[in-house]
Short mmCIF file of C-alpha atoms in Angstrom, two decimals:
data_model
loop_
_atom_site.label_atom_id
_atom_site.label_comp_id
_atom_site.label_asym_id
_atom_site.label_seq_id
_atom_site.Cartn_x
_atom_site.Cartn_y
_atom_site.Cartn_z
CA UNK A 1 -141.59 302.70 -143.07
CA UNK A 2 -140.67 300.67 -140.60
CA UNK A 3 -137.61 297.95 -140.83
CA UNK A 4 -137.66 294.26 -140.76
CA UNK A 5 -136.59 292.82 -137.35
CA UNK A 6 -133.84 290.97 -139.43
CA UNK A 7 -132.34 293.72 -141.26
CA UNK A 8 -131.98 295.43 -137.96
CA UNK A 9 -127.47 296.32 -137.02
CA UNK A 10 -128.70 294.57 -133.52
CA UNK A 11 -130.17 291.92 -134.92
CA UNK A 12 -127.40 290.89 -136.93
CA UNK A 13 -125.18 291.11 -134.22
CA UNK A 14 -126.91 288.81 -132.26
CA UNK A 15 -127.62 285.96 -134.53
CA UNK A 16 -123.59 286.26 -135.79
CA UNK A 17 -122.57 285.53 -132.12
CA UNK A 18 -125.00 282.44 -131.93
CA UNK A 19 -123.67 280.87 -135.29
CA UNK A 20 -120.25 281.61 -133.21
CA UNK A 21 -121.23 279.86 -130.58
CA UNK A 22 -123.06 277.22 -132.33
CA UNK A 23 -120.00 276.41 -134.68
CA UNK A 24 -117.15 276.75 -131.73
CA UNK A 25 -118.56 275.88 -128.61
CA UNK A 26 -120.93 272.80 -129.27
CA UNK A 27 -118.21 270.89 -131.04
CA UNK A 28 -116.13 270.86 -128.33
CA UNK A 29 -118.50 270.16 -125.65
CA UNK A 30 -119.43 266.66 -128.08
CA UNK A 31 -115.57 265.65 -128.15
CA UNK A 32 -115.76 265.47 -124.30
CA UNK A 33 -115.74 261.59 -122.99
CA UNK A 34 -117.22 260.88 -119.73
CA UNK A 35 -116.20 257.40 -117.77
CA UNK A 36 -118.26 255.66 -114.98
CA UNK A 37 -116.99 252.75 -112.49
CA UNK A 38 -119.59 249.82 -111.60
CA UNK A 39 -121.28 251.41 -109.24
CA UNK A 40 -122.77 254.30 -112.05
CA UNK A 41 -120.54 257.06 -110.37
CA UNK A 42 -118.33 259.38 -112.49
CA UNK A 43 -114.67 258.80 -112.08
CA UNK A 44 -113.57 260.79 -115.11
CA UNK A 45 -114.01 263.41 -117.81
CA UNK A 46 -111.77 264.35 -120.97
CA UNK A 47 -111.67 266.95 -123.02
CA UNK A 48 -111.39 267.35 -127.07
CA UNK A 49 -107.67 267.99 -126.12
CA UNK A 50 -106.63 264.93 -123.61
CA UNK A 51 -106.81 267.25 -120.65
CA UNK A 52 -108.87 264.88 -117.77
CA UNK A 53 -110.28 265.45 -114.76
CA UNK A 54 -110.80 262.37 -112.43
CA UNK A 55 -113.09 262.10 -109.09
CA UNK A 56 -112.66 259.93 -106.10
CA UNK A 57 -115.09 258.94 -103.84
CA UNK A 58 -115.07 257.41 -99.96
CA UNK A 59 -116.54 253.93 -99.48
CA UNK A 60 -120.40 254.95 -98.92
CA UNK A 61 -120.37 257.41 -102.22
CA UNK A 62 -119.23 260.86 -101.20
CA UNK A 63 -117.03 262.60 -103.39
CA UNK A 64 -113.41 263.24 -101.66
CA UNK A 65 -111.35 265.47 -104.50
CA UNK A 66 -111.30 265.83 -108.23
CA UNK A 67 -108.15 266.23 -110.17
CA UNK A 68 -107.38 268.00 -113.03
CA UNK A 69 -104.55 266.61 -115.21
CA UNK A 70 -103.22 268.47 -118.27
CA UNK A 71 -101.77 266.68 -121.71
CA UNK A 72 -99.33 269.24 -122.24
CA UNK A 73 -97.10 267.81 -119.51
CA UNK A 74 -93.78 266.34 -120.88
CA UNK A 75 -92.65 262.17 -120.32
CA UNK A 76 -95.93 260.56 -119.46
CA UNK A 77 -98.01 259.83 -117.05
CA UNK A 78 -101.23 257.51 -115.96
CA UNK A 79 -104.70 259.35 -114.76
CA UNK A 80 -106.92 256.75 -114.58
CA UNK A 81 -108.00 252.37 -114.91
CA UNK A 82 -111.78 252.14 -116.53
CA UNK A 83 -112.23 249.34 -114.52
CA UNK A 84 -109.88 249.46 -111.52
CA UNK A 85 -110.96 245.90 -110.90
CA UNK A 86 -112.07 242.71 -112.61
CA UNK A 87 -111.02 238.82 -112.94
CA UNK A 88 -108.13 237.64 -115.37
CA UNK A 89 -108.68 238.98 -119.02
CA UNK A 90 -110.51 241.40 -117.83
CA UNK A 91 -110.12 244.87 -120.67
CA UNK A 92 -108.59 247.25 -119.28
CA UNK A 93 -108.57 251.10 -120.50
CA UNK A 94 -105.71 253.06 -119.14
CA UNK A 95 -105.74 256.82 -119.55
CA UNK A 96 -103.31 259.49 -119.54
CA UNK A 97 -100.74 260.80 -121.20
CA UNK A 98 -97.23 260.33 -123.39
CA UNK A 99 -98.31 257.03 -124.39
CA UNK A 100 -96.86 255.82 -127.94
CA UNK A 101 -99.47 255.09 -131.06
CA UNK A 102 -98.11 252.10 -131.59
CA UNK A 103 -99.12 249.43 -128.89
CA UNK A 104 -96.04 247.42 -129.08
CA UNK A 105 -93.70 250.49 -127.91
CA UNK A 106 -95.96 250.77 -124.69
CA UNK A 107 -95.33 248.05 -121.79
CA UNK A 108 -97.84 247.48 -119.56
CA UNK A 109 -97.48 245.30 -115.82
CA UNK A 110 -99.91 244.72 -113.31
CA UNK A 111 -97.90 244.58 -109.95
CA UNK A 112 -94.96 243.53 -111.94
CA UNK A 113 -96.96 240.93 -114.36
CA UNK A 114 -96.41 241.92 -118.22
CA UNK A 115 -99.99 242.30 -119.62
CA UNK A 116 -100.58 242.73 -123.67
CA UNK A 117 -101.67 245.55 -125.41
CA UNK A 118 -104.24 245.56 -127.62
CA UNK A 119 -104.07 249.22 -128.83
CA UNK A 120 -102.78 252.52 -127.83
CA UNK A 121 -103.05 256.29 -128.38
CA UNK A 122 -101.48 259.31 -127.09
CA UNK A 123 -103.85 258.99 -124.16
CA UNK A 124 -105.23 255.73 -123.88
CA UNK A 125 -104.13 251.77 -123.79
CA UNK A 126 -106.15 248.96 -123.69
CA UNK A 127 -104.86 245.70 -122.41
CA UNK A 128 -106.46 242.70 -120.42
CA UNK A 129 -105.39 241.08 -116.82
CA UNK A 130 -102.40 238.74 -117.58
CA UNK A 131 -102.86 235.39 -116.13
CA UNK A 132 -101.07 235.21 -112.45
CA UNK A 133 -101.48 238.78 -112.09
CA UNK A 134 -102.15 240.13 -108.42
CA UNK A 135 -103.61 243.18 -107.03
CA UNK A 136 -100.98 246.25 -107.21
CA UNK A 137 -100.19 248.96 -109.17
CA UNK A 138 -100.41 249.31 -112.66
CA UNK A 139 -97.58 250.71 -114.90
CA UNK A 140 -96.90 251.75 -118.35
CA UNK A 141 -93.24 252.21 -119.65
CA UNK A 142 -92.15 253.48 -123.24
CA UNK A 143 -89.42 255.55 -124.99
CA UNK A 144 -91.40 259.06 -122.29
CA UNK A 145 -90.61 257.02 -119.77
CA UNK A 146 -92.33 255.32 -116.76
CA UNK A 147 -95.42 256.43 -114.90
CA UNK A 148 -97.38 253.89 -112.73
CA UNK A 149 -100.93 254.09 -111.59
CA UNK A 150 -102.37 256.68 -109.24
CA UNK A 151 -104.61 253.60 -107.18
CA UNK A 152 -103.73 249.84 -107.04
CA UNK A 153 -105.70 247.64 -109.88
CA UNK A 154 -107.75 244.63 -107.50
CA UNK A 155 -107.81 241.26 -109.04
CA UNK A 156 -110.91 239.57 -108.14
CA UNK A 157 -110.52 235.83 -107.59
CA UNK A 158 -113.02 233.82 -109.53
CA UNK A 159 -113.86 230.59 -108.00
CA UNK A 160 -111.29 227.49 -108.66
CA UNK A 161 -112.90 223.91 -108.76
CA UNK A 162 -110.47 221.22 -108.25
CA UNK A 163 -112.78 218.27 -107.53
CA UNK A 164 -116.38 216.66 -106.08
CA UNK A 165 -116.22 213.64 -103.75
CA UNK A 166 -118.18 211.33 -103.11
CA UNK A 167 -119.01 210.84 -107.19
CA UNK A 168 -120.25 208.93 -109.16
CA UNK A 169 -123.90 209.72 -108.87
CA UNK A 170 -126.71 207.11 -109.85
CA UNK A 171 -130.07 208.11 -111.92
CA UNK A 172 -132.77 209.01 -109.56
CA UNK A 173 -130.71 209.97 -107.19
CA UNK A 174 -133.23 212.38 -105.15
CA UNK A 175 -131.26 213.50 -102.40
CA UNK A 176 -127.29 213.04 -102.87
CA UNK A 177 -124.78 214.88 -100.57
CA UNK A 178 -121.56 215.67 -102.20
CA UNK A 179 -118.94 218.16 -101.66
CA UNK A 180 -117.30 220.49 -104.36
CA UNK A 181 -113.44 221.69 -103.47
CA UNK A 182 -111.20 223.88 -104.73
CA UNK A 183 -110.82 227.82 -104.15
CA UNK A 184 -112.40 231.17 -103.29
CA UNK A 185 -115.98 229.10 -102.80
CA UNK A 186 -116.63 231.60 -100.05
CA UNK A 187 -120.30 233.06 -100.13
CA UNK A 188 -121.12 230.70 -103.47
CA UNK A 189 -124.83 231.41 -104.69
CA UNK A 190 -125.51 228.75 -107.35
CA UNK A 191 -124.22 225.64 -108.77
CA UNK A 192 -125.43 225.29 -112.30
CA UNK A 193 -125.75 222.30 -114.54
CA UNK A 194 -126.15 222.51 -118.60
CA UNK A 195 -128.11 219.11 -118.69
CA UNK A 196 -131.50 219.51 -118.05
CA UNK A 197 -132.00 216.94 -114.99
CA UNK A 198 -129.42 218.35 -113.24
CA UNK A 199 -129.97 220.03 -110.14
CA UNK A 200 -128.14 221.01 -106.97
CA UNK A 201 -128.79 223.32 -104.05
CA UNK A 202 -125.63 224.54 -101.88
CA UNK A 203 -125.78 223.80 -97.94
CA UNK A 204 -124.41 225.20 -94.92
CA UNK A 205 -121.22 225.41 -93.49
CA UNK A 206 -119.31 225.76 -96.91
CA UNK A 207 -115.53 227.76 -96.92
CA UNK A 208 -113.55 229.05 -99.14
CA UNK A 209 -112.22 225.43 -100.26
CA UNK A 210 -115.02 223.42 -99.38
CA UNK A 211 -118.75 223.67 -101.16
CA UNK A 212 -121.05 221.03 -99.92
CA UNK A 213 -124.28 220.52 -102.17
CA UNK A 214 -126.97 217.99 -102.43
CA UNK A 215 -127.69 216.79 -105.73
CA UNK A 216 -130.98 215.85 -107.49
CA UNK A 217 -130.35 213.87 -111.01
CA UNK A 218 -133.87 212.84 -112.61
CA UNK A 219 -134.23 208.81 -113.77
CA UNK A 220 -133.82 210.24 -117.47
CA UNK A 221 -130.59 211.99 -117.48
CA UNK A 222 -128.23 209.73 -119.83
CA UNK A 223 -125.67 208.32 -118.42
CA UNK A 224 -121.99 209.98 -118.70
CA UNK A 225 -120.48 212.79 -117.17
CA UNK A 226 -121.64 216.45 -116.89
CA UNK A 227 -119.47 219.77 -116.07
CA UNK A 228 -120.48 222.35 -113.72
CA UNK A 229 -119.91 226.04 -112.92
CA UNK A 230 -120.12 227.69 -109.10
CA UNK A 231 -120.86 231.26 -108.74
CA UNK A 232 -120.08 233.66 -106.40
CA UNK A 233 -120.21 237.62 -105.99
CA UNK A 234 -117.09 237.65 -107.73
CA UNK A 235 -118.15 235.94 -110.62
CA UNK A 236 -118.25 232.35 -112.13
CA UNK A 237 -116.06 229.75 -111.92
CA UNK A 238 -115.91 226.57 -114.43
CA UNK A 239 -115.51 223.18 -113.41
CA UNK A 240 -113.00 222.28 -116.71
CA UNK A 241 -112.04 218.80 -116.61
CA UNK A 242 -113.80 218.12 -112.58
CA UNK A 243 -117.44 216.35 -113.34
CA UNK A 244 -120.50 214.65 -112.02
CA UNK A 245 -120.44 211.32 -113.12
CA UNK A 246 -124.37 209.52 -113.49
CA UNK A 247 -124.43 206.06 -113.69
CA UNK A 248 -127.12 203.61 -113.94
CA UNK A 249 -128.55 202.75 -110.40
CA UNK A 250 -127.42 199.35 -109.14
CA UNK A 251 -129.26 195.84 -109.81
CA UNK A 252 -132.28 195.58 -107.21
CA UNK A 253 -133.77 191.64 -106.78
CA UNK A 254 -136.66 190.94 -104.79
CA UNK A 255 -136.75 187.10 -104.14
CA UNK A 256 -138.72 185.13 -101.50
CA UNK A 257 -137.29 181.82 -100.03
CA UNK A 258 -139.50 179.14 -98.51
CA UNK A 259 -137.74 176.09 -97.42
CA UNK A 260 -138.91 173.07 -95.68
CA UNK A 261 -136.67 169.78 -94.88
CA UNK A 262 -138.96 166.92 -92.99
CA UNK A 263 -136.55 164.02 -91.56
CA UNK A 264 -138.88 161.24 -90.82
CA UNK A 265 -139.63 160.36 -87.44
CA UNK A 266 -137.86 157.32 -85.47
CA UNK A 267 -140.74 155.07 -84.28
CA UNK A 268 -139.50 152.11 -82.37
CA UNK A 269 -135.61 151.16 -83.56
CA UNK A 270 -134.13 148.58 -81.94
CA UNK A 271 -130.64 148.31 -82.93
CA UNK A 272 -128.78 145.06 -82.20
CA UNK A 273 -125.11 144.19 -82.90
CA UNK A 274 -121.76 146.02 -82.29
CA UNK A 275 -121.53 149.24 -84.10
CA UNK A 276 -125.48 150.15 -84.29
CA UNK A 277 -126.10 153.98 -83.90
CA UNK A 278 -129.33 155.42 -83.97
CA UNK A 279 -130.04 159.04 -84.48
CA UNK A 280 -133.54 160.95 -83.49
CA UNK A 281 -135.76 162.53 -85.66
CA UNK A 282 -135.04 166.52 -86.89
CA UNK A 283 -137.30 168.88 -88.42
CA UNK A 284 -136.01 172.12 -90.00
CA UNK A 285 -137.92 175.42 -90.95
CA UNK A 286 -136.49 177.92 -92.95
CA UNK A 287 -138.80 180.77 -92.28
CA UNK A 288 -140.21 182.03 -95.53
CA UNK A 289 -139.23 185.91 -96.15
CA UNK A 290 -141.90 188.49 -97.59
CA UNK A 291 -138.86 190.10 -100.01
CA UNK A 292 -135.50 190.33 -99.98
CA UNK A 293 -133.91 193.03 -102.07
CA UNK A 294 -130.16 192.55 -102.95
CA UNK A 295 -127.90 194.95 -104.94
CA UNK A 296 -124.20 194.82 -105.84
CA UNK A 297 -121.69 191.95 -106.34
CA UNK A 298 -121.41 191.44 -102.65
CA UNK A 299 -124.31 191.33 -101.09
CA UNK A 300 -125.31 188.95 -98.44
CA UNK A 301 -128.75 188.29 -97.36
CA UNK A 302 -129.54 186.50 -93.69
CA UNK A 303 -132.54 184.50 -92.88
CA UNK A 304 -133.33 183.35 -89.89
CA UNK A 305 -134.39 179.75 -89.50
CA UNK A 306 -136.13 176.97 -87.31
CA UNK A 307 -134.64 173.92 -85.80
CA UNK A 308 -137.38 171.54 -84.58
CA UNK A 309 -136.85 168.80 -82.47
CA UNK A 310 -138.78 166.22 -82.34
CA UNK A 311 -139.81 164.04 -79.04
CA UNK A 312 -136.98 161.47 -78.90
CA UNK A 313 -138.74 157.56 -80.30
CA UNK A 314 -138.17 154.65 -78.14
CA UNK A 315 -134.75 153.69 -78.65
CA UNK A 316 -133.99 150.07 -76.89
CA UNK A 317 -129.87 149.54 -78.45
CA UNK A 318 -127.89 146.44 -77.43
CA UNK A 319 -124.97 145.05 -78.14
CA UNK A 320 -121.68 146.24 -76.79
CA UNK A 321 -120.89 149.48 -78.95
CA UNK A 322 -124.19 150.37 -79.77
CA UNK A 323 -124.92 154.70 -78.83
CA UNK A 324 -127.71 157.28 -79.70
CA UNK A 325 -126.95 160.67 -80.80
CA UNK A 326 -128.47 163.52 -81.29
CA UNK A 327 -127.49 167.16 -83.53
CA UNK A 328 -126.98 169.90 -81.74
CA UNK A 329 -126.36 172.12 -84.56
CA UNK A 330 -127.84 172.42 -88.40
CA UNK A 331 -125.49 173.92 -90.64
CA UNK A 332 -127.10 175.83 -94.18
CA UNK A 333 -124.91 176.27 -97.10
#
């Protein structure tokens, strides 16, 4: 009679070594951590045991050298930055090795700015970008020693807005030019508004302190004052404390002016006696105006207006200081 496949030595033997395997081997393989930069590339692998590997890459993509770093190595020592760049208070991991457990024994700079740590193990810190910090090497000192970072850690500059001129803005405003200043406004994409109403579209010829933008503020948009935020590839800036004042649009009149003034004609004057004086007849026109629209304290308005002259009436004067005279000029208040 034959035997069962299972109760077979062979058999045995085999399914021993794949309970082996499955009981030693997979559990390692899941303690492995893989890390990946922004791009989606791998830039580092660790094992269940702290031992790393880390890849570098050219500019286009292609994979220059991977190194292997061991755990086991005395003092201590950095292998890698998960991210190797970012803005201020941007979370940084740092891995390697101979860090302390407890975060406050570590010390962490970025080029020679003291960051915080958050938390810390044997092989890993996490801190954020101190405020100030510039691009440079990272490094990591505590009771093993000093190690500092195998690549520089880039600080990105976010955008800095320092002001907007001309401002204030009135409702309805349909096609305002202003310009927004400050810093790193190089290659801005959008200028965004939180109140609906709001909206402004960047123009040419901006730089790196200097955003112009023309703004669009609907008739409904409450008076007051409004922040903003610019964005660029680096990321987004806030405007803090700098905003676009609305205010209500300035008093508009429309008034029409019709004006006559008759002087009644000299017929036949015949002045006698010293000291007669006789003066001809005037007409004056002010022309009447369609509209007029004023605005602000100070406006002025001009109208133009018509002197008529009459023909001169007979004028016989006598007597020894007797004269005729006639304006030459008509003065409106």
């Amino acid at each position: 009679m034959k035997q069962s496949w299972l109760k077979r030595p062979i058999t045995k033997l085999l399914l021993a070594g794949l309970f082996l395997f499955c009981s030693v081997v997979v559990p390692q393989a899941d303690q492995a951590n893989y890390f990946y930069d922004e791009l989606g590339r791998l830039v580092g692998a660790t094992d269940g045991q702290g031992n790393m590997a880390v890849y570098t890459y050219d500019t286009v993509g292609n994979l220059l050298s991977i190194q292997k770093y061991s755990s086991s190595a005395s003092g201590i020592g950095i292998f890698l930055l998960l991210p190797s760049k970012g803005v201020i208070g941007t979370q940084v991991e740092i891995r390697g090795y101979g860090f302390d457990n407890l975060a406050s024994n570590n010390q962490v700079s970025f080029n020679g700015t003291a960051a915080t740590v958050i938390s810390s193990t044997v092989n890993s810190i996490v801190t954020t970008v101190p405020a100030n910090a510039t691009t440079g090497l990272v490094t990591v000192t505590n009771l093993n020693g000093t190690s500092i970072s195998p690549i520089p850690f880039t600080v990105l500059q976010l955008p800095v807005i320092t002001g907007i001129s001309p401002n204030p803005v009135a409702q309805g405003s349909t096609n305002y030019n202003t310009i927004i200043t400050g810093f790193n406004l190089t290659n801005a994409t959008s200028v965004s508004f939180n109140q609906a109403g709001i909206t402004a579209t960047i123009l040419s010829e901006g730089t790196s302190t200097q955003l112009p933008i023309n703004l669009k503020i609907a008739s409904n948009v409450p008076v007051g004052s409004y922040p903003f935020s610019v964005t660029t590839s680096l990321g987004t800036g806030q405007s803090g404390t700098v905003m676009v004042i609305v205010k209500s649009p300035l008093p508009t009149t429309s008034t029409t002016f019709p004006l006559s003034v008759f002087m009644p004609s000299l017929q036949n004057t015949r002045p006698s006696g010293p000291g007669f004086t006789t003066t001809r007849a005037l007409s004056v026109y002010l022309t009447p105006l369609v509209t007029q629209n004023l605005s602000g304290p100070d406006s002025v308005a001009t109208f133009p207006l018509s002197v008529l002259n009459p023909p001169p009436a007979t004028v016989l004067p006598s007597g020894s200081s007797t004269a005729v005279a006639s304006p030459e000029s008509v003065s409106m208040p």
